[in-house]
Short mmCIF file of C-alpha atoms and ligand atoms in Angstrom, two decimals:
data_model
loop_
_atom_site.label_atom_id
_atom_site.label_comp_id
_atom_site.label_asym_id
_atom_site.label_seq_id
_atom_site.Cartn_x
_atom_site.Cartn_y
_atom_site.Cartn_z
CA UNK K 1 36.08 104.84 118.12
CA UNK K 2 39.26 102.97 120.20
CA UNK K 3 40.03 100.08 118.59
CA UNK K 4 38.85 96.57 120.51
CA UNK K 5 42.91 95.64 120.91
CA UNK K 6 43.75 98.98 122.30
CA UNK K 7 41.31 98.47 125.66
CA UNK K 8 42.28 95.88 128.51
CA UNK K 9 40.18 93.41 130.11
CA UNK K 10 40.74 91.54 133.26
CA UNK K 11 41.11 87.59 133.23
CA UNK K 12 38.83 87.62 136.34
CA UNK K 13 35.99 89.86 134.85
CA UNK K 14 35.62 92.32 137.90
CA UNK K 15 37.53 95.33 137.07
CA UNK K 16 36.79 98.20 134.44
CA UNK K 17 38.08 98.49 130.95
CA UNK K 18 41.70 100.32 130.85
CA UNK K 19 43.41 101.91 128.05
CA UNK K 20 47.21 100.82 127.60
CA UNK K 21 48.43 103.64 129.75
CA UNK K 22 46.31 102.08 132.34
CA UNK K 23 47.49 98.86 131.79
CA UNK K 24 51.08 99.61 131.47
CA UNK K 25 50.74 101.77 134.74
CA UNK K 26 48.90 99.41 136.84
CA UNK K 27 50.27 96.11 135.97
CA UNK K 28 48.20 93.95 137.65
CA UNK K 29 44.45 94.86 137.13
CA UNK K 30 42.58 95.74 139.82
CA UNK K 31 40.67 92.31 140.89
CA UNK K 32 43.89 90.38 140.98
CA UNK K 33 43.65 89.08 137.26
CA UNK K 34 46.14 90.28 134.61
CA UNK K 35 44.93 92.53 131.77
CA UNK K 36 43.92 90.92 128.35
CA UNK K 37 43.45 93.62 124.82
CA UNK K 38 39.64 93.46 124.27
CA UNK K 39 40.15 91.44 121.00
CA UNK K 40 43.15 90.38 118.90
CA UNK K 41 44.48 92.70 115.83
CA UNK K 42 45.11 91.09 112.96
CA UNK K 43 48.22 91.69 110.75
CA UNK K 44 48.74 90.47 106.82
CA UNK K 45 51.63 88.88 105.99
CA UNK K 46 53.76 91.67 104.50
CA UNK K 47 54.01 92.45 108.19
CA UNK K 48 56.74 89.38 108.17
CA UNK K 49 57.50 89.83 104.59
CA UNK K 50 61.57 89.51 104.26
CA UNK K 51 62.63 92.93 104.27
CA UNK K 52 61.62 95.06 106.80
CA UNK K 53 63.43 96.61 110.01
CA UNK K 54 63.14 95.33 113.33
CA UNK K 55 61.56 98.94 114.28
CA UNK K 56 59.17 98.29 111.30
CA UNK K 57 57.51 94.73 112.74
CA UNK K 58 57.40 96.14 116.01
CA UNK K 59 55.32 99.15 114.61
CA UNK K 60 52.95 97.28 113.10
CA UNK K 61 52.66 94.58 116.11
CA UNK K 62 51.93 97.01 118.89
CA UNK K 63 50.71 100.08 117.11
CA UNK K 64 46.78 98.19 117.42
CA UNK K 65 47.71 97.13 120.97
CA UNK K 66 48.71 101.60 122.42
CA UNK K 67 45.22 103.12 120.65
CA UNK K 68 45.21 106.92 121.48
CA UNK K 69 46.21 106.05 125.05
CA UNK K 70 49.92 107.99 123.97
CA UNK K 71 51.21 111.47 122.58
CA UNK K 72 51.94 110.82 118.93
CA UNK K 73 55.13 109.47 118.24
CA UNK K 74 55.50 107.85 121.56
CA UNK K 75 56.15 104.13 120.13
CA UNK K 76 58.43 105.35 117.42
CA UNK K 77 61.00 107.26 120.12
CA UNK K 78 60.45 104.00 122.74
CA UNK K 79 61.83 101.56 119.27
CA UNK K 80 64.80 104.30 118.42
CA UNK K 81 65.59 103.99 121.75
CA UNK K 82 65.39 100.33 121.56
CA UNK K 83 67.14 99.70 118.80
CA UNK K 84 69.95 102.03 120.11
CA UNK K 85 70.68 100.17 122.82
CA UNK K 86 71.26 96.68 120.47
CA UNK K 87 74.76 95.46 118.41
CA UNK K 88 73.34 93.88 115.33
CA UNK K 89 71.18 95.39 112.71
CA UNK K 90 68.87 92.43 112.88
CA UNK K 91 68.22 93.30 116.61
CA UNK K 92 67.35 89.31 116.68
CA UNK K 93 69.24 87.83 114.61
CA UNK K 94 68.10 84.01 113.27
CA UNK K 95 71.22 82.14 113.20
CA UNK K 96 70.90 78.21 111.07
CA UNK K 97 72.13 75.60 113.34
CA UNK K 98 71.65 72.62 110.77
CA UNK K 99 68.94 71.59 108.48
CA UNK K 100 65.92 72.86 109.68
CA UNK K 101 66.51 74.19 113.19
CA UNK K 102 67.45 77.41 114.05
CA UNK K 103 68.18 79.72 117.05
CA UNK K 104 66.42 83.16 117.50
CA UNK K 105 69.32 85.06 119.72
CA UNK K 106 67.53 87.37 121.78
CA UNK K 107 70.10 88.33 123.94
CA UNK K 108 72.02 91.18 122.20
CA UNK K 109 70.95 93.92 124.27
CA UNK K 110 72.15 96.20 127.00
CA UNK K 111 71.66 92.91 130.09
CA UNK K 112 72.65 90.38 127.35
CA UNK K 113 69.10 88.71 127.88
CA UNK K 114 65.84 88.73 126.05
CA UNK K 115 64.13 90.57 129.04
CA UNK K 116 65.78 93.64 127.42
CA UNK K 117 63.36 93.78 124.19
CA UNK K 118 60.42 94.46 126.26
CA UNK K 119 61.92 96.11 129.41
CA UNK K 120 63.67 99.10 127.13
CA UNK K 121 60.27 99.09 125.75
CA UNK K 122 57.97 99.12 128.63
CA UNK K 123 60.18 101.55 130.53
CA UNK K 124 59.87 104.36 127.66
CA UNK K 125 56.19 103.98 127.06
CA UNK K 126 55.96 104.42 131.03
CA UNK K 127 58.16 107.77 130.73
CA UNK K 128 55.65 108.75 127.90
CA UNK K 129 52.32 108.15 129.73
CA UNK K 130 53.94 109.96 133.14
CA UNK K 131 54.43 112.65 130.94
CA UNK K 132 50.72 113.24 129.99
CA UNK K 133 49.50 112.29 133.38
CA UNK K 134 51.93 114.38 135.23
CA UNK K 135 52.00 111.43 137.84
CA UNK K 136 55.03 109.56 139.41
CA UNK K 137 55.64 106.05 139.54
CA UNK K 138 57.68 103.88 141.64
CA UNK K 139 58.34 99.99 140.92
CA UNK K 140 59.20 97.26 143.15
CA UNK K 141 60.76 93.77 142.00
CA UNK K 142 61.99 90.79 143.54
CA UNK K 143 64.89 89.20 140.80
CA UNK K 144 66.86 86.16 141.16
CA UNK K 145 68.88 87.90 138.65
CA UNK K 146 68.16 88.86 134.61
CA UNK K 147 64.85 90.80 135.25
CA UNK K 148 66.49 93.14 137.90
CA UNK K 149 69.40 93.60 135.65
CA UNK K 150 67.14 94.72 132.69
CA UNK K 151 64.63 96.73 134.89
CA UNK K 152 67.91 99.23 136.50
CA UNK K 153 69.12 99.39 132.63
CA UNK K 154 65.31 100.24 131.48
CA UNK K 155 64.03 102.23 134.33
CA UNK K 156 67.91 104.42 134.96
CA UNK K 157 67.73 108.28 135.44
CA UNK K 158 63.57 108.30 133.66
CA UNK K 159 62.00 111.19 134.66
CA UNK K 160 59.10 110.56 137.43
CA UNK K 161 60.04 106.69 137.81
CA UNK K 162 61.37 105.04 141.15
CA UNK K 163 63.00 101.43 141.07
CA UNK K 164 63.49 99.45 143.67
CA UNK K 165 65.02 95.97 143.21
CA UNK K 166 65.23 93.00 145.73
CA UNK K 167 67.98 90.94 144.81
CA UNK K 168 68.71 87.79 147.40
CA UNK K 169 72.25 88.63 149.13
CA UNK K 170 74.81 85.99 147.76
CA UNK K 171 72.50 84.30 145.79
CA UNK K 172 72.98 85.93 141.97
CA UNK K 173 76.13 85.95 140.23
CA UNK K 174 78.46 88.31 140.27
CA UNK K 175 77.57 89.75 136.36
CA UNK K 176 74.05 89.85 137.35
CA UNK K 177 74.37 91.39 141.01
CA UNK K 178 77.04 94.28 138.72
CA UNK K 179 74.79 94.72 136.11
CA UNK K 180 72.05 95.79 138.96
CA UNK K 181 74.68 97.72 141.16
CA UNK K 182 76.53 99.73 138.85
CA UNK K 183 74.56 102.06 137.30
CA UNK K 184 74.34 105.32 138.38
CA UNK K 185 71.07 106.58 139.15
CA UNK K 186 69.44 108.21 142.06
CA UNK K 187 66.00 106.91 140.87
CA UNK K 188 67.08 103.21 141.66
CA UNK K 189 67.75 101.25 145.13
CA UNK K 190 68.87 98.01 145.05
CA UNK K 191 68.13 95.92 148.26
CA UNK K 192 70.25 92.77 148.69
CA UNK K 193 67.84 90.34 150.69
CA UNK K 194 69.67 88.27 153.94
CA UNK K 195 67.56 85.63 152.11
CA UNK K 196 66.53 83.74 148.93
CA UNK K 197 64.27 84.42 146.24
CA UNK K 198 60.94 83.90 147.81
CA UNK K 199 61.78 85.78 150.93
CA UNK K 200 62.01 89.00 148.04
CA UNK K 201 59.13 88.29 146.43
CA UNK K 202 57.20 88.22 150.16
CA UNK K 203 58.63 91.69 150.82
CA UNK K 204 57.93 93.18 147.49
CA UNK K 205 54.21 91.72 147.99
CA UNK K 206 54.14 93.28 151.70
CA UNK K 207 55.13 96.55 150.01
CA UNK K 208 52.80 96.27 146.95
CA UNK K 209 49.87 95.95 149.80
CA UNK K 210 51.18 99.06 151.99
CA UNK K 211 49.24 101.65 151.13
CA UNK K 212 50.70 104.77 153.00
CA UNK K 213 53.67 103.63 149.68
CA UNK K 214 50.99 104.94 147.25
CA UNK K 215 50.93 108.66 148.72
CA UNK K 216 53.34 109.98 146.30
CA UNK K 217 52.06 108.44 143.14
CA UNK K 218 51.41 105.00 141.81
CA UNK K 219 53.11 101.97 143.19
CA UNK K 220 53.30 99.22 141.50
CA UNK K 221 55.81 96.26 139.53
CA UNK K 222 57.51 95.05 136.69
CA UNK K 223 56.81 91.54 136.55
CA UNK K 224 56.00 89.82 133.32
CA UNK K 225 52.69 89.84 133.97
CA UNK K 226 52.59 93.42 132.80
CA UNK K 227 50.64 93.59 129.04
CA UNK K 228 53.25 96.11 127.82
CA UNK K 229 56.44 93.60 128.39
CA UNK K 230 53.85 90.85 126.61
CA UNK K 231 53.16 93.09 123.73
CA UNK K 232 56.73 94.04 123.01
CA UNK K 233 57.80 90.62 122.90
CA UNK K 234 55.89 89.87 119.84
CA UNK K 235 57.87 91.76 117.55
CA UNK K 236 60.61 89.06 117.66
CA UNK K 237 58.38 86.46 116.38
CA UNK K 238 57.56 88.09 113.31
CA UNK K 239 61.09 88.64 112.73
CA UNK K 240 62.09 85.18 113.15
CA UNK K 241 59.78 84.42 110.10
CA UNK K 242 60.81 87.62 108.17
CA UNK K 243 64.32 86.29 108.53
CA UNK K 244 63.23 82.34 107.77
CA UNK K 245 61.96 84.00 103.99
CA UNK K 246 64.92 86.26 104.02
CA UNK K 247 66.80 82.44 104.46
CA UNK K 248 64.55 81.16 101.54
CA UNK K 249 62.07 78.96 104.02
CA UNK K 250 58.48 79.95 103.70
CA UNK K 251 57.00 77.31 105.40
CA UNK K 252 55.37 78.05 109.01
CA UNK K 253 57.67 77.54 111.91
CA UNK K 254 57.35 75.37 115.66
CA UNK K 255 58.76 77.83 118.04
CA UNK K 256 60.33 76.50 121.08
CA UNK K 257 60.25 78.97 123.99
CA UNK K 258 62.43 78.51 127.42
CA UNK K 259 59.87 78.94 129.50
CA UNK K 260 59.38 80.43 133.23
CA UNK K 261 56.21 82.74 133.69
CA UNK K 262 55.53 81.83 129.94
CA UNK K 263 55.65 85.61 129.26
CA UNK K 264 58.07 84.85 126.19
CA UNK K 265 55.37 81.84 125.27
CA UNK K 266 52.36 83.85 125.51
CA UNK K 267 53.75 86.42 123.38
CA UNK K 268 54.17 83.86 120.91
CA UNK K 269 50.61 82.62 121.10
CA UNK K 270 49.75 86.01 120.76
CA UNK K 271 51.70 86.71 117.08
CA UNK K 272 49.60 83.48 115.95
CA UNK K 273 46.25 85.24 117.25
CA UNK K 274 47.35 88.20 114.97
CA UNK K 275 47.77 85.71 112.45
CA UNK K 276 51.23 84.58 112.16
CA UNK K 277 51.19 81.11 111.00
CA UNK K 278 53.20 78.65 112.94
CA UNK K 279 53.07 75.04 113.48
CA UNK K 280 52.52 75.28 117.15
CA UNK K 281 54.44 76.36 120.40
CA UNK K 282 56.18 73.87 122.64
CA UNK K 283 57.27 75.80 126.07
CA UNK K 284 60.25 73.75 127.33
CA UNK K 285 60.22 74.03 131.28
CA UNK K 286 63.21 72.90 133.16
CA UNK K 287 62.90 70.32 136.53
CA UNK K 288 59.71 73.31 137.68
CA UNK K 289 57.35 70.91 135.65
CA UNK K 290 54.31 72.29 137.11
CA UNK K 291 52.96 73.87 133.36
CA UNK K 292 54.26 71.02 131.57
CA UNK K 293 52.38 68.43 134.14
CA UNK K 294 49.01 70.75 133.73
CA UNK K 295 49.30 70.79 129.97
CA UNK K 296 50.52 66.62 129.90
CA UNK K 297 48.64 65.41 132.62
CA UNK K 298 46.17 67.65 133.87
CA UNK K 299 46.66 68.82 137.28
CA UNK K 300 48.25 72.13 137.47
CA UNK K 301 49.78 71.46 141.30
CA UNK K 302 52.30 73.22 143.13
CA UNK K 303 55.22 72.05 144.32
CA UNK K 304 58.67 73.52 146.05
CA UNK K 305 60.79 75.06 143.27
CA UNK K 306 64.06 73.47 143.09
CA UNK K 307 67.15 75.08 141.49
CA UNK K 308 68.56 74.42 138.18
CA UNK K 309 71.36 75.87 135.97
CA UNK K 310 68.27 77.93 134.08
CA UNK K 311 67.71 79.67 137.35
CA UNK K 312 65.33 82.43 135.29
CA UNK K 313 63.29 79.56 134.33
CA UNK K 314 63.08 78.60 138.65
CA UNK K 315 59.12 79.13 138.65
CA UNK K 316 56.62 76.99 140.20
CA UNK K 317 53.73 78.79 139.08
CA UNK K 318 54.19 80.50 135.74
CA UNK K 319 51.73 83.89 136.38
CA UNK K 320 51.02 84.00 132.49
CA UNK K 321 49.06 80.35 132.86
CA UNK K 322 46.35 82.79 133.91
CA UNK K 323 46.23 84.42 130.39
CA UNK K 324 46.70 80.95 128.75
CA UNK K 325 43.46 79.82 130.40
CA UNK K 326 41.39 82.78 129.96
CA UNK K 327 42.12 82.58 126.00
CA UNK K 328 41.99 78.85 125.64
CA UNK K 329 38.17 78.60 127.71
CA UNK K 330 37.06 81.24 125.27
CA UNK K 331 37.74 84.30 127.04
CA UNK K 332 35.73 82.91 130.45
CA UNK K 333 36.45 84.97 133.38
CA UNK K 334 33.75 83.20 135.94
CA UNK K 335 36.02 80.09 134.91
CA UNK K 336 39.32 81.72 135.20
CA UNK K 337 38.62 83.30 138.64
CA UNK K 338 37.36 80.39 140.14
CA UNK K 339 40.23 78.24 138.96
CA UNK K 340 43.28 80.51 139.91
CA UNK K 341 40.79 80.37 143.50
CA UNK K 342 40.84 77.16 143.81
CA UNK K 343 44.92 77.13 143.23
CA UNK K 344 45.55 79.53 145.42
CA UNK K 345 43.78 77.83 148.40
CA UNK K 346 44.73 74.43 147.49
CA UNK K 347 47.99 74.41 145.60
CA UNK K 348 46.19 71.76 143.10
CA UNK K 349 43.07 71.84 140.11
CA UNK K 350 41.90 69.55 137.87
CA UNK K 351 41.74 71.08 134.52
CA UNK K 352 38.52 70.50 132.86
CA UNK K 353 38.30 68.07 129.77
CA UNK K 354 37.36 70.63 127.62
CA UNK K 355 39.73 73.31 128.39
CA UNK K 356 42.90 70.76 128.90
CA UNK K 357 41.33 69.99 124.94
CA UNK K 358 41.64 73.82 123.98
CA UNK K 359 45.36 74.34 126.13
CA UNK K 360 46.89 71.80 123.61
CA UNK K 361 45.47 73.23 121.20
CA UNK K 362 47.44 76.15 121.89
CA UNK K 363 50.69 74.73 123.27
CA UNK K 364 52.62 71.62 124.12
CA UNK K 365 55.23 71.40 127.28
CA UNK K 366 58.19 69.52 127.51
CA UNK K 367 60.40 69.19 130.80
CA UNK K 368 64.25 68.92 130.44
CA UNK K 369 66.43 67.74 133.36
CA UNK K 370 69.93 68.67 134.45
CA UNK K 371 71.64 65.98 132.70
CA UNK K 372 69.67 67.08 129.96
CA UNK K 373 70.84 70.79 130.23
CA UNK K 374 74.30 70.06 130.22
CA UNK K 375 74.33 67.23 127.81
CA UNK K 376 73.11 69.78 125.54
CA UNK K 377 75.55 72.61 126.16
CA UNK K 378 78.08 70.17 125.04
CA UNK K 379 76.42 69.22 122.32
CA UNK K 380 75.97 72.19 120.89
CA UNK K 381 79.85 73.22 121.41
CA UNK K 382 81.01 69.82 119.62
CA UNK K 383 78.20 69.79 116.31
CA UNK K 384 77.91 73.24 116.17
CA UNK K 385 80.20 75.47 117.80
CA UNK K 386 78.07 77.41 120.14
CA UNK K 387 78.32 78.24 123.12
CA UNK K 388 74.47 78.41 124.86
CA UNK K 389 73.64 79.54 127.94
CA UNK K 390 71.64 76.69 130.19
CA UNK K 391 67.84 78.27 129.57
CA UNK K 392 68.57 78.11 125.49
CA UNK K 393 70.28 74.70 126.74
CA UNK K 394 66.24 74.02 127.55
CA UNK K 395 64.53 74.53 124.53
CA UNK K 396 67.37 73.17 122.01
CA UNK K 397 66.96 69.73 123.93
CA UNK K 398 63.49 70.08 123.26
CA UNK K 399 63.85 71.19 119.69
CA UNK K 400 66.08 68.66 118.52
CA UNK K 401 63.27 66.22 119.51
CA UNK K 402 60.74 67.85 117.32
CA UNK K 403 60.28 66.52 113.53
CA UNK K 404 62.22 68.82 111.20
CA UNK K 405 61.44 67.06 107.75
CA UNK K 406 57.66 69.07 107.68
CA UNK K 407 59.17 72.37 108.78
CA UNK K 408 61.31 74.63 109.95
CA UNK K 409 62.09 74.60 114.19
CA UNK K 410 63.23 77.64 115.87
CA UNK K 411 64.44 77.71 119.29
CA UNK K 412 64.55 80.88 121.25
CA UNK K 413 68.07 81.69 122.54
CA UNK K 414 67.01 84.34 125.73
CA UNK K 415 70.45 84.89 127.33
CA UNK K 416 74.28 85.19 126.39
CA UNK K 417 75.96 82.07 127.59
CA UNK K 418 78.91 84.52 129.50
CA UNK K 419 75.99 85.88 131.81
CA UNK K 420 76.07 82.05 133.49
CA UNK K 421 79.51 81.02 132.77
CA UNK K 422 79.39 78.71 136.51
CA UNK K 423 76.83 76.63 134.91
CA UNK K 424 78.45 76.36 131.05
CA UNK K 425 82.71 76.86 131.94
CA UNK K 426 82.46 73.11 133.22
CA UNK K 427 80.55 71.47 130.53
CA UNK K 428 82.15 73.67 127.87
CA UNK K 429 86.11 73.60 129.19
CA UNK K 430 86.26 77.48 129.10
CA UNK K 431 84.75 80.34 130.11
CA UNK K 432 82.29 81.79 127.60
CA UNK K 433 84.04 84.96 126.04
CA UNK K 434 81.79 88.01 127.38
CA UNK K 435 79.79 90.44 125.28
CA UNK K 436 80.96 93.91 125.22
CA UNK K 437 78.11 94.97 127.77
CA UNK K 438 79.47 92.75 130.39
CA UNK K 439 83.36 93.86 130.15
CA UNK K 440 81.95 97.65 130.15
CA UNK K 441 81.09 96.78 133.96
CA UNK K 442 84.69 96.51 134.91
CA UNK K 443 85.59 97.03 138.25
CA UNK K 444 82.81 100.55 138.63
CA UNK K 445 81.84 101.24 142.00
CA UNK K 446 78.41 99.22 143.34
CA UNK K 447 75.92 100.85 145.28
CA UNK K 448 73.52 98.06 147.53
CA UNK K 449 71.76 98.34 151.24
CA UNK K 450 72.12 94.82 152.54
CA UNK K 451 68.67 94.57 154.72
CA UNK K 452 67.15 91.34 156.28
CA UNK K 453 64.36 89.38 155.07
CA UNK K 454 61.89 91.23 157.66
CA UNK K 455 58.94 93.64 156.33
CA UNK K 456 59.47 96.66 159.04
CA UNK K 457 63.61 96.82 157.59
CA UNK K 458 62.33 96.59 153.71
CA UNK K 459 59.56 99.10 154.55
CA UNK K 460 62.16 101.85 156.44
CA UNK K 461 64.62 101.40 153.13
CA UNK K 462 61.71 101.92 150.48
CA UNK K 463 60.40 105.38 152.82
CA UNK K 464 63.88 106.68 152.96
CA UNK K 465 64.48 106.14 149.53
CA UNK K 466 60.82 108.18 148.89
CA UNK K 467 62.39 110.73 150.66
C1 PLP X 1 63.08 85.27 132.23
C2 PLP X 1 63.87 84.31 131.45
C3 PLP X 1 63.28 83.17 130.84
C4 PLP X 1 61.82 82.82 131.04
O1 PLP X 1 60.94 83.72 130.42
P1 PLP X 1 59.39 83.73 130.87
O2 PLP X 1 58.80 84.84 130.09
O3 PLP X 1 59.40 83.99 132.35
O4 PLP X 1 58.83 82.40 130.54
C5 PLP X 1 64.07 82.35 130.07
N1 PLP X 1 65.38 82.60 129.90
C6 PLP X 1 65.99 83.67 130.45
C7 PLP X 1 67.45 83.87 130.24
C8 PLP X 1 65.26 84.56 131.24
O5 PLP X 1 65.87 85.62 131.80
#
C-alpha cells in the first residue's frame, strides 16, 4: 500500500488523487487548486540530530513525500546532483549573528538564491519521471528575475524538457537578465517582454490555456506552487536545527521567512507538521502587505503591487495562501474553493473567525517598509559585518523584533547580497563583492528574442521554438 504522504490532493476537492510524478508534472492540479500530500509524514528527531549530511535530511524529508511514483534511486542522484552544484559542505550553512539570532544562508548555489535548493531538485525528479513515462515536457514562466535565473540553471540541456522564460525587457538587473541569457542550451528560450512583470505573467497564462501548445507533450510551469519545489525546501529547516545542536542550542527555534508566494513559509509549516519543533513562523512581507493584513486584520484584499528593493518578494497575492487555508480549516476544500472564488471575483474576503483563529495558529506576518529595508542593511554592515541582500534585509528587521531570551531566532537569508548590489552599494558604501557564480558569467555571449507584450507575438515565439 502507497503511503498517505506519497498521494496528492487538491485544495479545491474536485480533481483525482495523483502520485508525485503527477504532481510534479502537472503543477497545478486539475480544478485550479494546488496539490496537498494526502497526510503529513512524521519524522523523529534523529532526523535533525547534529551530525548528519545535508543529502541525509533531505532523504529522510522527502523520501515519504516520492512513494513508488520514481525508479529507485531517483532522489539520491537528484541530491548528488544538488549538492554538486553548492560551495560549502553545510549546503546551508547557519551562521551566529549575536546572542540568539542567527541567519540560515540559503543562497550558495549555482543563481546565488534559495530558489536553487528546490529548482536543482524539482528539475531532476522531472528528468526522472520523463524517463519512465517516455513523455516530453515544456515549461513556461514569467520572472521578475531569481526564479528564471534558477529555472535555465535547473532545467539546461535535460533530456525531454522545454523552458521558456518571460523576463520583462529592461526591467531585471543585469546579473539576473545574464544568469538567464547565458547558458547554452537549445532546450531554453528566453523572451524579454516590451513590458513589466504582469504583462509576462498574462502571456504565460494565455499560453498555459492554448491548447494546440499541449500537442507535443505536457505543458505546464514552474511556479512555486508546484509540491515538488515545496517539498525540497524542507530539508533546510531541519538543517537549521541540526546545526543549532551542532552550535550547542537545543531549544526549538522561531523561523523568520522573507516571504513572497510563502512557498519558503509553507515549507516551514510543513517541517513542523512532520514534527519539527519550532516556536512558530513569522513570514516578514515587504510594503505587498496583503498576507500580513489577512493574517493581522482579517481581510485578505488585493491591492496594486508596488516595487521595493526585495523585488522577489513584489507579490500581491501569495499563491501558497491557498495551501495555508486548506491546512489551517482542517483540510476543507468546499471552504477553500469558495474562498479563493470569492477573491478572485472580488479582490476582497473576510476570513472567518474560526479559521483567522487556526491561521495564527500557524503563522504570524510582519510588514517591513523601505526605510526599514535599508536601515537594516546598514545595520547589519556596522554590528555585524554583513553584507545582506534587501529580502534577508526583510526578515532580520523582523527578527530583531522577536524576544530572544526564550529561544533561539533564525532568519532565512534567500539571496547573495551581490545579486542586488543597486539596492545595497548605496546603503552599504560599496559594491557587494560577487560570489564565484556571478564572475563565471563574464562577458559570455546572451541569447534573448525581444517580443511585445501581445499574445499572437508570444504564441509565434513559443511554436517556433516547438519546432
Ligand atoms: C522568491 C524569493 C523570495 C520569496 O519566496 P516565496 O517562496 O515566494 O515566499 C524571497 N527572497 C528571494 C531572494 C527570492 O528569490
Amino acid at each position: 500500500m502507497q503511503q498517505a504522504s506519497a498521494r496528492y490532493v487538491s485544495t479545491r476537492g474536485a480533481a483525482p488523487a495523483a502520485d508525485f510524478a503527477e504532481a510534479l508534472l502537472r503543477g497545478m492540479a486539475p480544478d485550479g487548486g494546488l496539490y496537498m500530500p494526502v497526510s503529513w509524514p512524521t519524522l523523529t528527531p534523529d532526523a535533525w540530530a547534529p551530525g548528519p549530511a545535508y543529502a541525509e535530511m533531505a532523504r529522510s524529508a522527502m523520501t515519504p513525500f516520492i512513494g513508488p511514483a520514481l525508479p529507485a534511486g531517483a532522489l539520491d542522484r537528484a541530491l548528488d546532483h544538488l549538492i554538486a552544484g553548492f560551495a560549502p559542505p553545510e549546503i546551508t550553512p547557519l551562521r551566529r549573528l549575536e546572542d540568539g539570532l542567527y541567519l540560515l544562508e540559503l543562497f550558495h548555489g549555482p543563481t546565488a538564491a534559495f530558489k536553487d535548493l528546490a529548482m536543482q531538485l524539482a528539475a531532476s525528479l522531472s528528468a526522472e519521471a520523463l524517463a519512465v513515462s517516455g513523455e516530453r515536457l515544456t515549461l513556461v514562466t514569467a520572472t521578475s528575475g531569481d526564479t528564471g535565473a534558477a529555472a535555465v540553471a535547473a532545467f539546461a540541456n535535460r533530456p525531454r524538457i522545454r523552458l521558456i522564460v518571460l523576463h520583462p525587457h529592461e526591467r531585471v538587473s543585469p546579473v539576473q537578465r545574464r544568469q538567464m541569457t547565458t547558458v547554452e542550451a537549445d532546450n531554453v528560450l528566453n523572451l524579454a517582454v516590451r513590458g513589466d512583470f504582469d504583462d509576462c505573467q498574462r502571456l504565460v497564462k494565455g499560453l498555459l490555456a492554448d491548447e494546440t501548445l499541449r500537442a507535443s507533450g505536457r505543458f505546464s510551469s514552474v511556479n512555486s506552487i508546484n509540491w515538488a519545489r515545496l517539498a525540497g525546501q524542507i530539508p533546510y529547516y531541519l538543517s537549521a536545527v541540526s546545526q543549532l545542536a551542532a552550535q550547542g542550542e537545543t531549544r526549538p527555534p522561531v523561523f523568520v521567512v522573507p516571504t513572497g508566494n510563502f512557498g519558503d513559509a509553507f515549507a516551514g509549516i510543513a517541517a513542523s507538521k512532520m514534527g519539527l519543533l519550532t516556536r512558530g513562523l513569522v513570514a516578514a512581507v515587504n510594503a505587498n502587505d496583503a498576507l500580513a493584513r489577512a493574517i493581522n486584520e482579517g481581510v485578505y484584499a488585493r491591492r496594486a503591487a508596488v516595487e521595493t528593493a526585495s523585488v522577489s518578494m513584489d507579490v500581491q497575492a501569495p499563491s501558497n495562501f491557498e495551501r495555508l487555508v486548506y491546512e489551517a480549516s482542517g483540510r476543507d476544500a468546499d471552504l477553500t474553493r469558495g474562498l479563493f472564488a470569492d477573491f478572485a471575483r472580488d479582490g476582497r474576503v473576510v476570513l472567518p473567525d474560526e479559521l483567522l483563529t487556526a491561521l495564527r495558529r500557524e503563522v504570524s506576518a510582519v510588514s517591513v517598509d523601505e526605510a526599514m529595508t535599508r536601515s537594516e542593511i546598514a545595520h547589519a554592515h556596522s554590528v555585524w559585518d554583513q553584507v545582506v541582500c534587501p529580502h534577508t534585509a526583510v526578515a532580520l528587521s523582523a527578527a530583531r523584533a522577536i524576544d530572544r531570551a526564550v529561544g533561539p531566532v533564525v532568519a532565512l537569508a534567500t539571496a547573495h547580497p551581490a545579486k542586488f548590489g543597486k539596492d545595497v552599494a548605496p546603503v552599504v558604501g560599496f559594491d557587494p563583492d560577487p560570489p564565484e557564480v556571478i564572475r563565471a558569467l563574464g562577458n559570455r555571449a546572451e541569447r534573448f528574442k525581444v517580443i511585445a507584450a501581445d499574445a499572437a507575438e508570444a504564441l509565434a515565439a513559443v511554436r517556433a521554438f516547438q519546432g
